Amino acid sequence: MPDSFDAFVAERIDRLLRYATALTCDPHLAQDVVQEVLLRAQSRWGRIGGLDAPDLYVKRMITNEYLSWRRRRAARDVTSAHSTLEAIGPSGGDPAVRHAEREAMRIRIATLPRKQRAAIVLRYYEDSTDAEIAEVLGCSAGTVRSHISRALGTLRAAADLTVTEVHS
Amino acid sequence: MTHDKTESLIREAVTEQAGRAVDGSVVIRALQRERPRRSMALVFAAVAVVVVAASAVVIPQLMRRDQAPPAAPGVVEERTILVLGRDGESRTDTIMLTRLAGERATAISVPRDTLVDIPGFGPGKVNSAFSQGREAALAAGASQGAADKTGAELTMSVVGGLTGMEIDDYLLIDMAAIGRAADAVGGVEVCVRSDTRDPLAQADFRAGRSLLTGPDALAFVRQRRGLPNGDLDRIMRQQVFLSGLIGRVTPANAAGVLAAVRDHVVTDADLLGLVESLARTRGGVRVALIPVDLEVSSPQGAGLEVSPEVVRPFVQSALAGEAPAAPDCVD
């Protein structure tokens, strides 16, 4: 069984880390969360490894771990949001504008409420369906749609604002 | 900006964020280093629930990693958790050292008035460890969440020192969530010996059996006045309720229980894993109360004296299977 765990980790570690990093917006926090979760998963791998989709289960553990860490510790500085936003200068050609917009969006996403952010990451990074997101977050598909719709509302408004700033 | 463009920007931004992940080999090396340390993941989710109900406390991290045997198929998962039941911001009158070992769950209550030595704060009642640690953290500029953690960890250290147990995790539960937990399992059956009332706790129970849900469940574990032995009877009620609650957690309703309490729990444990573990326990919860001496007056008010030399062997034997099942009927 330990061999099966090692194989799982070897195969999935990068993907899990990338997911956790998108979720937490903090590579080091993501590392802590993934390590913590894998240590726990290892101790009951006999059961988890026998599931149809152990990776889904582990992803759910990571999500829960993140949601609970967020509750009990102050959010670390995600990134220097203001300086980055200010650095978005007048448009200097499409690639530069696009890069600035993307950077601004990355920061806006990092400031979303945790469940909204988790829903966004699952939808747009993991390409999960509403039902899958509901399963991971432990809520109904209706709640998922509401998280995503509110997050999109916030992000769209912010994006419009950024575009205005960039082009003004 | 069109909807589609926003979505594609989101997609790019999230991917960009994901690309900042550390290299997987870093984690693999760390896992190899930690491998022998930690063993099971927690069975105690149930406890959490229970705790909620009972407002107990958990002792999280004492057990620490270097002691856990490497997990292997067939090995019984064991976890020691300090369950703390919180009423209001910083009152943690319910303190339970809980242990999950395979199908067996044991909860050892520590009366809130137990006199202990609180590291960094001197002598005090055990329930003041949480508030003192929490307030000191807040005064130092910590967030509410970080302050809760500090208070819980200080309590873990106090209870760990008193009982000689290494505590893996803490589970801090808002008592207000007890009713929700009871509802999530379809009610918790309890039996009381005689009619009791406590207007302050909004408690009014008739002798006999009843299925408690919502506010009645909360009143049941909160009532202290109108009982022959006050806080000690309340502890018994919390244990009985906890046992009844855990007994009703099943794989089918575990997700509902988790959803009901999730936002009312602060823990360093894997809550989902805990609830699943609770669903695996059988035969109710074995319960015990640490041996306390007579009430004495102290600078911190009337409290219960204890001696670690007596408490430690008691806890060892209680956890080894000598603690009895929770009683059927209580005062």
Short mmCIF file of C-alpha atoms in Angstrom, two decimals:
data_model
loop_
_atom_site.label_atom_id
_atom_site.label_comp_id
_atom_site.label_asym_id
_atom_site.label_seq_id
_atom_site.Cartn_x
_atom_site.Cartn_y
_atom_site.Cartn_z
CA MET A 1 0.00 0.00 0.00
CA PRO A 2 2.79 2.49 0.73
CA ASP A 3 4.02 1.83 -2.79
CA SER A 4 0.64 2.77 -4.15
CA PHE A 5 0.73 5.98 -2.10
CA ASP A 6 4.19 6.85 -3.37
CA ALA A 7 3.06 6.25 -6.93
CA PHE A 8 0.03 8.45 -6.39
CA VAL A 9 2.17 11.27 -5.00
CA ALA A 10 4.75 10.99 -7.75
CA GLU A 11 2.06 11.16 -10.39
CA ARG A 12 -0.15 13.83 -8.86
CA ILE A 13 2.02 16.08 -6.75
CA ASP A 14 2.55 18.83 -9.31
CA ARG A 15 -1.09 18.95 -10.25
CA LEU A 16 -2.16 19.08 -6.59
CA LEU A 17 0.34 21.83 -5.85
CA ARG A 18 -0.83 23.88 -8.79
CA TYR A 19 -4.44 23.47 -7.72
CA ALA A 20 -3.62 24.44 -4.13
CA THR A 21 -1.58 27.41 -5.30
CA ALA A 22 -4.45 28.67 -7.44
CA LEU A 23 -6.73 28.17 -4.45
CA THR A 24 -4.62 29.84 -1.79
CA CYS A 25 -2.85 32.39 -4.01
CA ASP A 26 0.22 31.65 -1.92
CA PRO A 27 2.73 29.02 -3.07
CA HIS A 28 4.10 28.45 0.42
CA LEU A 29 0.75 28.15 2.09
CA ALA A 30 -0.19 25.80 -0.74
CA GLN A 31 2.86 23.70 0.00
CA ASP A 32 1.95 23.54 3.70
CA VAL A 33 -1.62 22.57 2.92
CA VAL A 34 -0.65 19.87 0.42
CA GLN A 35 1.98 18.42 2.72
CA GLU A 36 -0.40 18.34 5.63
CA VAL A 37 -3.12 16.70 3.61
CA LEU A 38 -0.83 14.10 2.07
CA LEU A 39 0.52 13.15 5.47
CA ARG A 40 -3.01 12.49 6.61
CA ALA A 41 -3.96 10.73 3.42
CA GLN A 42 -0.97 8.48 3.77
CA SER A 43 -2.06 7.27 7.18
CA ARG A 44 -5.34 6.02 5.77
CA TRP A 45 -4.24 5.23 2.28
CA GLY A 46 -5.57 1.73 2.66
CA ARG A 47 -9.03 3.21 2.40
CA ILE A 48 -8.49 6.28 0.22
CA GLY A 49 -6.39 4.38 -2.29
CA GLY A 50 -9.25 1.96 -2.79
CA LEU A 51 -11.72 4.67 -3.81
CA ASP A 52 -12.78 5.10 -7.42
CA ALA A 53 -11.18 8.52 -7.59
CA PRO A 54 -8.60 8.99 -4.85
CA ASP A 55 -7.43 12.19 -6.52
CA LEU A 56 -10.89 13.73 -6.15
CA TYR A 57 -10.95 12.77 -2.50
CA VAL A 58 -7.52 14.29 -1.92
CA LYS A 59 -8.57 17.42 -3.76
CA ARG A 60 -11.55 17.67 -1.43
CA MET A 61 -9.22 17.30 1.56
CA ILE A 62 -7.03 20.09 0.21
CA THR A 63 -10.02 22.34 -0.34
CA ASN A 64 -11.32 21.73 3.16
CA GLU A 65 -7.93 22.24 4.67
CA TYR A 66 -7.63 25.56 2.87
CA LEU A 67 -11.12 26.67 3.86
CA SER A 68 -10.42 25.93 7.50
CA TRP A 69 -6.95 27.47 7.51
CA ARG A 70 -8.42 30.58 6.09
CA ARG A 71 -10.74 30.75 9.02
CA ARG A 72 -8.14 30.40 11.65
CA ARG A 73 -5.20 32.34 10.44
CA ALA A 74 -4.83 35.80 9.11
CA ALA A 75 -4.52 35.77 5.38
CA ARG A 76 -0.96 36.29 4.36
CA ASP A 77 -0.20 39.04 1.98
CA VAL A 78 -1.21 37.66 -1.29
CA THR A 79 0.84 40.04 -3.28
CA SER A 80 1.44 43.72 -3.36
CA ALA A 81 -1.87 44.47 -4.94
CA HIS A 82 -1.71 48.20 -4.95
CA SER A 83 1.73 48.62 -6.36
CA THR A 84 0.93 46.14 -9.06
CA LEU A 85 -2.29 47.88 -9.94
CA GLU A 86 -0.53 51.22 -10.03
CA ALA A 87 2.11 49.74 -12.27
CA ILE A 88 -0.50 49.16 -14.89
CA GLY A 89 0.44 52.01 -17.11
CA PRO A 90 -1.14 53.44 -20.20
CA SER A 91 -1.53 50.92 -22.91
CA GLY A 92 1.71 50.14 -24.60
CA GLY A 93 0.59 47.63 -27.11
CA ASP A 94 -1.77 44.73 -26.72
CA PRO A 95 0.54 42.20 -25.04
CA ALA A 96 1.44 44.66 -22.30
CA VAL A 97 -2.17 45.62 -21.69
CA ARG A 98 -3.21 42.01 -21.68
CA HIS A 99 -0.47 41.17 -19.22
CA ALA A 100 -1.47 44.03 -16.95
CA GLU A 101 -5.12 43.02 -17.11
CA ARG A 102 -4.27 39.46 -16.29
CA GLU A 103 -2.12 40.52 -13.36
CA ALA A 104 -4.89 42.76 -12.08
CA MET A 105 -7.34 39.89 -12.43
CA ARG A 106 -5.02 37.56 -10.53
CA ILE A 107 -5.00 39.98 -7.65
CA ARG A 108 -8.77 40.54 -7.73
CA ILE A 109 -9.30 36.79 -7.56
CA ALA A 110 -6.99 36.62 -4.56
CA THR A 111 -9.25 39.01 -2.69
CA LEU A 112 -12.50 37.13 -3.29
CA PRO A 113 -14.21 35.48 -0.31
CA ARG A 114 -12.76 32.01 0.13
CA LYS A 115 -15.67 29.91 -1.08
CA GLN A 116 -16.21 32.12 -4.10
CA ARG A 117 -12.54 31.82 -4.92
CA ALA A 118 -12.59 28.06 -4.51
CA ALA A 119 -15.60 27.86 -6.84
CA ILE A 120 -13.84 30.03 -9.42
CA VAL A 121 -10.67 27.97 -9.31
CA LEU A 122 -12.59 24.74 -9.63
CA ARG A 123 -14.60 26.08 -12.56
CA TYR A 124 -11.86 27.85 -14.49
CA TYR A 125 -8.75 25.92 -13.55
CA GLU A 126 -10.05 22.44 -12.91
CA ASP A 127 -12.92 22.75 -15.40
CA SER A 128 -15.25 21.13 -12.92
CA THR A 129 -19.01 21.03 -13.40
CA ASP A 130 -21.37 22.63 -10.89
CA ALA A 131 -22.14 19.20 -9.48
CA GLU A 132 -18.46 18.37 -9.03
CA ILE A 133 -17.80 21.72 -7.39
CA ALA A 134 -20.76 21.15 -5.09
CA GLU A 135 -19.28 17.81 -4.11
CA VAL A 136 -15.89 19.30 -3.33
CA LEU A 137 -17.27 22.27 -1.41
CA GLY A 138 -19.93 20.27 0.38
CA CYS A 139 -22.82 22.49 -0.71
CA SER A 140 -25.61 22.38 -3.27
CA ALA A 141 -25.18 23.08 -6.97
CA GLY A 142 -27.43 26.09 -6.48
CA THR A 143 -25.05 27.49 -3.91
CA VAL A 144 -22.17 26.88 -6.30
CA ARG A 145 -23.94 28.84 -9.02
CA SER A 146 -24.56 31.64 -6.57
CA HIS A 147 -20.87 31.72 -5.50
CA ILE A 148 -19.76 31.83 -9.11
CA SER A 149 -22.29 34.40 -10.16
CA ARG A 150 -21.33 36.72 -7.32
CA ALA A 151 -17.64 36.23 -7.97
CA LEU A 152 -18.12 36.92 -11.66
CA GLY A 153 -20.09 40.05 -10.83
CA THR A 154 -17.23 41.31 -8.68
CA LEU A 155 -14.54 40.36 -11.17
CA ARG A 156 -16.40 41.76 -14.14
CA ALA A 157 -16.95 45.07 -12.42
CA ALA A 158 -13.28 45.15 -11.40
CA ALA A 159 -12.16 44.23 -14.89
CA ASP A 160 -14.24 47.02 -16.41
CA LEU A 161 -12.69 49.40 -13.95
CA THR A 162 -9.19 48.25 -14.79
CA VAL A 163 -9.80 48.67 -18.47
CA THR A 164 -11.02 52.18 -17.84
CA GLU A 165 -7.92 52.92 -15.81
CA VAL A 166 -5.64 51.43 -18.37
CA HIS A 167 -7.10 53.33 -21.25
CA SER A 168 -7.69 56.65 -19.58
CA MET B 1 -15.65 44.18 -21.57
CA THR B 2 -17.63 41.18 -22.59
CA HIS B 3 -18.51 38.25 -20.45
CA ASP B 4 -16.32 35.98 -22.53
CA LYS B 5 -13.33 38.19 -22.23
CA THR B 6 -13.68 38.37 -18.47
CA GLU B 7 -13.90 34.60 -18.29
CA SER B 8 -10.86 34.08 -20.46
CA LEU B 9 -8.96 36.60 -18.36
CA ILE B 10 -10.00 34.69 -15.25
CA ARG B 11 -8.82 31.47 -16.83
CA GLU B 12 -5.46 33.00 -17.67
CA ALA B 13 -5.07 34.61 -14.27
CA VAL B 14 -5.87 31.41 -12.39
CA THR B 15 -3.48 29.46 -14.57
CA GLU B 16 -0.81 32.06 -14.01
CA GLN B 17 -1.37 31.80 -10.26
CA ALA B 18 -1.19 28.00 -10.38
CA GLY B 19 2.09 28.28 -12.25
CA ARG B 20 3.67 29.82 -9.19
CA ALA B 21 3.45 26.52 -7.33
CA VAL B 22 6.60 25.22 -5.71
CA ASP B 23 8.25 22.24 -7.29
CA GLY B 24 6.77 18.89 -6.41
CA SER B 25 10.13 17.43 -5.45
CA VAL B 26 10.26 19.82 -2.48
CA VAL B 27 7.08 18.31 -1.09
CA ILE B 28 8.12 14.76 -1.82
CA ARG B 29 11.31 15.28 0.17
CA ALA B 30 9.40 16.83 3.03
CA LEU B 31 6.98 13.90 3.06
CA GLN B 32 9.83 11.45 3.23
CA ARG B 33 11.26 13.30 6.20
CA GLU B 34 7.95 13.37 8.03
CA ARG B 35 6.92 9.91 7.12
CA PRO B 36 7.37 8.23 10.47
CA ARG B 37 5.81 11.02 12.30
CA ARG B 38 2.15 11.30 12.03
CA SER B 39 -0.28 8.69 11.98
CA MET B 40 -3.81 8.82 11.60
CA ALA B 41 -5.97 11.23 10.48
CA LEU B 42 -8.68 11.79 12.76
CA VAL B 43 -11.33 9.98 13.68
CA PHE B 44 -12.67 12.61 15.54
CA ALA B 45 -14.84 14.48 13.35
CA ALA B 46 -17.56 12.99 15.24
CA VAL B 47 -16.19 14.38 18.28
CA ALA B 48 -16.40 17.68 16.78
CA VAL B 49 -19.94 17.23 16.23
CA VAL B 50 -20.41 15.91 19.57
CA VAL B 51 -18.45 18.50 21.01
CA VAL B 52 -20.50 20.93 19.48
CA ALA B 53 -23.18 19.34 21.18
CA ALA B 54 -21.34 18.93 24.27
CA SER B 55 -19.10 21.77 23.81
CA ALA B 56 -16.08 19.91 24.54
CA VAL B 57 -12.56 20.54 23.91
CA VAL B 58 -10.00 18.94 21.97
CA ILE B 59 -6.46 18.57 22.44
CA PRO B 60 -4.85 18.71 19.25
CA GLN B 61 -1.31 18.69 18.85
CA LEU B 62 0.18 17.11 21.77
CA MET B 63 0.50 13.72 20.42
CA ARG B 64 2.83 14.97 17.87
CA ARG B 65 4.28 13.35 15.07
CA ASP B 66 7.31 11.56 16.19
CA GLN B 67 5.26 9.26 18.27
CA ALA B 68 2.81 8.04 15.78
CA PRO B 69 3.57 4.65 14.39
CA PRO B 70 3.75 4.43 10.64
CA ALA B 71 0.36 3.67 9.27
CA ALA B 72 -0.17 0.35 7.63
CA PRO B 73 -3.21 -1.46 6.37
CA GLY B 74 -5.12 -2.94 9.23
CA VAL B 75 -3.60 -0.68 11.84
CA VAL B 76 -6.21 0.91 14.06
CA GLU B 77 -6.33 4.65 13.61
CA GLU B 78 -5.95 6.56 16.82
CA ARG B 79 -6.30 10.21 17.50
CA THR B 80 -6.40 12.33 20.60
CA ILE B 81 -8.36 15.53 20.29
CA LEU B 82 -9.14 18.30 22.72
CA VAL B 83 -12.73 19.33 22.28
CA LEU B 84 -13.58 22.80 23.57
CA GLY B 85 -17.17 23.98 23.68
CA ARG B 86 -17.39 27.70 23.40
CA ASP B 87 -20.20 29.90 24.63
CA GLY B 88 -19.87 33.49 23.50
CA GLU B 89 -16.48 34.87 22.52
CA SER B 90 -14.19 33.27 25.00
CA ARG B 91 -15.94 31.05 27.52
CA THR B 92 -14.88 27.46 27.08
CA ASP B 93 -16.68 25.73 29.92
CA THR B 94 -16.77 22.41 28.15
CA ILE B 95 -13.41 20.68 27.98
CA MET B 96 -13.10 17.09 26.83
CA LEU B 97 -10.07 15.04 26.07
CA THR B 98 -11.33 12.68 23.41
CA ARG B 99 -9.69 9.72 21.85
CA LEU B 100 -10.74 7.84 18.78
CA ALA B 101 -9.25 4.42 18.32
CA GLY B 102 -10.89 2.39 15.59
CA GLU B 103 -14.46 1.76 16.63
CA ARG B 104 -13.90 3.00 20.17
CA ALA B 105 -14.44 6.58 21.22
CA THR B 106 -13.62 7.81 24.72
CA ALA B 107 -14.30 11.25 26.14
CA ILE B 108 -12.71 12.36 29.40
CA SER B 109 -14.14 15.56 30.80
CA VAL B 110 -12.12 18.15 32.64
CA PRO B 111 -14.34 20.31 34.89
CA ARG B 112 -14.06 23.98 34.03
CA ASP B 113 -13.18 24.85 37.65
CA THR B 114 -10.17 22.55 37.77
CA LEU B 115 -7.20 24.47 39.19
CA VAL B 116 -4.12 24.25 37.02
CA ASP B 117 -0.91 26.05 36.27
CA ILE B 118 -1.19 27.94 33.01
CA PRO B 119 2.18 28.38 31.30
CA GLY B 120 2.98 32.06 31.11
CA PHE B 121 0.00 33.07 33.23
CA GLY B 122 0.40 31.23 36.51
CA PRO B 123 -2.28 29.44 38.54
CA GLY B 124 -5.85 29.59 37.30
CA LYS B 125 -8.92 27.61 36.36
CA VAL B 126 -8.53 25.42 33.34
CA ASN B 127 -11.25 27.25 31.42
CA SER B 128 -9.35 30.53 31.76
CA ALA B 129 -6.45 29.22 29.65
CA PHE B 130 -8.44 29.78 26.49
CA SER B 131 -9.57 33.30 27.34
CA GLN B 132 -6.18 34.38 28.66
CA GLY B 133 -4.30 33.05 25.67
CA ARG B 134 -6.85 34.52 23.33
CA GLU B 135 -6.85 37.95 24.95
CA ALA B 136 -3.07 38.12 25.08
CA ALA B 137 -2.95 37.31 21.37
CA LEU B 138 -5.58 39.95 20.58
CA ALA B 139 -3.65 42.51 22.62
CA ALA B 140 -0.58 41.66 20.57
CA GLY B 141 -2.50 42.45 17.40
CA ALA B 142 -3.55 38.95 16.32
CA SER B 143 -6.68 38.41 14.26
CA GLN B 144 -9.72 36.77 15.87
CA GLY B 145 -8.89 33.50 14.14
CA ALA B 146 -5.26 33.54 15.24
CA ALA B 147 -6.30 34.46 18.78
CA ASP B 148 -8.74 31.52 18.93
CA LYS B 149 -5.92 29.26 17.84
CA THR B 150 -3.59 30.64 20.50
CA GLY B 151 -6.21 30.16 23.22
CA ALA B 152 -6.93 26.61 22.06
CA GLU B 153 -3.26 25.71 21.88
CA LEU B 154 -2.62 27.07 25.35
CA THR B 155 -5.50 24.94 26.63
CA MET B 156 -4.03 21.94 24.83
CA SER B 157 -0.77 22.47 26.57
CA VAL B 158 -2.45 22.79 29.98
CA VAL B 159 -4.66 19.72 29.53
CA GLY B 160 -1.80 17.77 27.97
CA GLY B 161 0.38 18.59 30.97
CA LEU B 162 -2.32 17.62 33.43
CA THR B 163 -3.24 14.34 31.78
CA GLY B 164 0.15 13.35 30.43
CA MET B 165 -1.39 12.91 26.98
CA GLU B 166 0.04 14.03 23.69
CA ILE B 167 -2.85 15.77 22.05
CA ASP B 168 -3.04 15.76 18.26
CA ASP B 169 -5.60 18.40 17.49
CA TYR B 170 -8.06 20.81 18.99
CA LEU B 171 -11.65 21.25 18.04
CA LEU B 172 -13.24 24.48 19.20
CA ILE B 173 -16.97 24.37 18.74
CA ASP B 174 -19.52 27.09 19.20
CA MET B 175 -22.14 25.66 21.52
CA ALA B 176 -24.75 27.34 19.38
CA ALA B 177 -24.01 24.76 16.68
CA ILE B 178 -25.13 21.88 18.92
CA GLY B 179 -28.71 22.26 17.91
CA ARG B 180 -27.76 22.22 14.25
CA ALA B 181 -25.70 19.10 14.77
CA ALA B 182 -28.62 17.40 16.50
CA ASP B 183 -30.91 18.36 13.65
CA ALA B 184 -28.45 17.03 11.09
CA VAL B 185 -28.66 13.53 12.58
CA GLY B 186 -32.42 13.62 12.99
CA GLY B 187 -32.35 14.35 16.73
CA VAL B 188 -30.51 12.87 19.68
CA GLU B 189 -32.33 10.70 22.19
CA VAL B 190 -31.68 11.32 25.87
CA CYS B 191 -33.25 10.20 29.12
CA VAL B 192 -33.61 12.34 32.24
CA ARG B 193 -34.46 10.97 35.66
CA SER B 194 -36.70 13.76 36.88
CA ASP B 195 -38.29 16.99 35.75
CA THR B 196 -35.82 19.87 35.74
CA ARG B 197 -35.96 23.52 34.86
CA ASP B 198 -33.38 26.24 34.31
CA PRO B 199 -34.94 29.39 32.94
CA LEU B 200 -31.49 30.86 32.23
CA ALA B 201 -30.62 28.00 29.93
CA GLN B 202 -34.21 27.91 28.64
CA ALA B 203 -34.29 24.34 29.82
CA ASP B 204 -37.49 22.57 30.85
CA PHE B 205 -37.22 18.81 30.71
CA ARG B 206 -39.68 16.13 31.77
CA ALA B 207 -38.60 12.85 33.28
CA GLY B 208 -38.20 10.11 30.70
CA ARG B 209 -36.93 9.84 27.17
CA SER B 210 -37.06 12.48 24.55
CA LEU B 211 -35.62 13.16 21.13
CA LEU B 212 -33.77 16.45 21.27
CA THR B 213 -33.42 18.78 18.33
CA GLY B 214 -32.46 22.43 17.83
CA PRO B 215 -32.74 24.73 20.85
CA ASP B 216 -33.72 21.89 23.22
CA ALA B 217 -30.46 20.11 22.47
CA LEU B 218 -28.52 23.24 23.30
CA ALA B 219 -30.50 23.79 26.51
CA PHE B 220 -29.83 20.20 27.54
CA VAL B 221 -26.07 20.56 27.40
CA ARG B 222 -26.12 24.06 28.87
CA GLN B 223 -28.30 23.53 31.91
CA ARG B 224 -26.38 23.77 35.15
CA ARG B 225 -28.89 25.23 37.58
CA GLY B 226 -31.67 23.05 38.89
CA LEU B 227 -29.40 19.98 38.87
CA PRO B 228 -28.22 18.28 42.07
CA ASN B 229 -24.51 18.65 41.29
CA GLY B 230 -24.41 21.70 39.05
CA ASP B 231 -21.50 21.67 36.64
CA LEU B 232 -20.72 18.00 37.28
CA ASP B 233 -24.23 17.02 36.24
CA ARG B 234 -23.90 19.22 33.22
CA ILE B 235 -20.72 17.38 32.29
CA MET B 236 -22.62 14.09 32.50
CA ARG B 237 -25.28 15.51 30.21
CA GLN B 238 -22.70 16.63 27.73
CA GLN B 239 -21.17 13.18 27.71
CA VAL B 240 -24.53 11.50 27.25
CA PHE B 241 -25.47 13.89 24.52
CA LEU B 242 -22.14 13.43 22.82
CA SER B 243 -22.49 9.71 22.91
CA GLY B 244 -26.02 9.89 21.52
CA LEU B 245 -24.96 12.29 18.82
CA ILE B 246 -21.95 10.29 17.72
CA GLY B 247 -24.06 7.18 17.72
CA ARG B 248 -26.33 8.82 15.17
CA VAL B 249 -23.58 9.90 12.79
CA THR B 250 -23.57 7.56 9.82
CA PRO B 251 -21.74 7.57 6.52
CA ALA B 252 -25.04 8.71 4.99
CA ASN B 253 -25.49 11.80 7.15
CA ALA B 254 -21.84 12.66 7.79
CA ALA B 255 -21.80 15.24 5.01
CA GLY B 256 -24.89 16.91 6.45
CA VAL B 257 -23.35 16.99 9.90
CA LEU B 258 -20.20 18.50 8.50
CA ALA B 259 -22.17 21.15 6.62
CA ALA B 260 -24.14 21.98 9.78
CA VAL B 261 -21.13 22.60 11.98
CA ARG B 262 -18.40 23.62 9.58
CA ASP B 263 -18.79 27.34 10.06
CA HIS B 264 -19.04 26.98 13.82
CA VAL B 265 -15.86 25.05 14.37
CA VAL B 266 -12.25 26.14 14.60
CA THR B 267 -9.86 23.24 14.37
CA ASP B 268 -6.46 22.21 13.19
CA ALA B 269 -7.80 18.75 12.41
CA ASP B 270 -9.17 17.45 9.14
CA LEU B 271 -12.83 17.96 9.90
CA LEU B 272 -14.09 15.80 7.09
CA GLY B 273 -11.83 12.96 8.13
CA LEU B 274 -13.00 13.38 11.71
CA VAL B 275 -16.65 13.15 10.84
CA GLU B 276 -15.97 10.08 8.76
CA SER B 277 -14.09 8.54 11.65
CA LEU B 278 -16.94 9.31 13.98
CA ALA B 279 -19.23 7.49 11.64
CA ARG B 280 -17.05 4.42 12.13
CA THR B 281 -17.28 4.34 15.91
CA ARG B 282 -19.55 1.75 17.49
CA GLY B 283 -21.22 1.22 20.80
CA GLY B 284 -21.49 4.80 21.96
CA VAL B 285 -18.86 6.85 23.69
CA ARG B 286 -17.05 5.70 26.80
CA VAL B 287 -16.93 8.51 29.30
CA ALA B 288 -14.98 9.55 32.36
CA LEU B 289 -14.34 12.57 34.52
CA ILE B 290 -10.84 13.25 35.75
CA PRO B 291 -10.44 12.61 39.48
CA VAL B 292 -10.78 15.92 41.30
CA ASP B 293 -10.42 16.73 44.96
CA LEU B 294 -12.77 18.78 47.06
CA GLU B 295 -13.54 22.32 46.18
CA VAL B 296 -11.09 24.76 47.69
CA SER B 297 -10.98 28.52 47.67
CA SER B 298 -8.14 30.03 45.73
CA PRO B 299 -7.21 33.53 44.61
CA GLN B 300 -9.07 32.70 41.39
CA GLY B 301 -12.25 31.79 43.27
CA ALA B 302 -13.58 28.42 44.37
CA GLY B 303 -11.95 25.69 42.33
CA LEU B 304 -11.24 21.98 42.22
CA GLU B 305 -7.79 20.78 43.16
CA VAL B 306 -6.21 18.01 41.15
CA SER B 307 -2.93 16.21 41.21
CA PRO B 308 -1.30 15.13 37.96
CA GLU B 309 0.15 12.06 39.72
CA VAL B 310 -3.41 10.83 40.21
CA VAL B 311 -4.88 12.10 36.97
CA ARG B 312 -2.29 10.61 34.61
CA PRO B 313 -2.65 6.95 35.49
CA PHE B 314 -6.41 7.43 35.61
CA VAL B 315 -6.46 8.79 32.07
CA GLN B 316 -4.23 5.97 30.86
CA SER B 317 -6.52 3.29 32.20
CA ALA B 318 -9.68 5.09 31.06
CA LEU B 319 -8.33 5.25 27.54
CA ALA B 320 -7.19 1.66 27.69
CA GLY B 321 -10.83 0.62 27.83
CA GLU B 322 -11.76 0.93 31.47
CA ALA B 323 -14.02 3.92 31.03
CA PRO B 324 -17.67 2.84 31.09
CA ALA B 325 -20.22 3.56 28.40
CA ALA B 326 -22.15 6.78 28.82
CA PRO B 327 -25.02 6.28 31.29
CA ASP B 328 -28.50 5.69 29.98
CA CYS B 329 -30.33 8.25 32.11
CA VAL B 330 -29.01 11.39 33.80
CA ASP B 331 -30.21 14.06 36.20
#
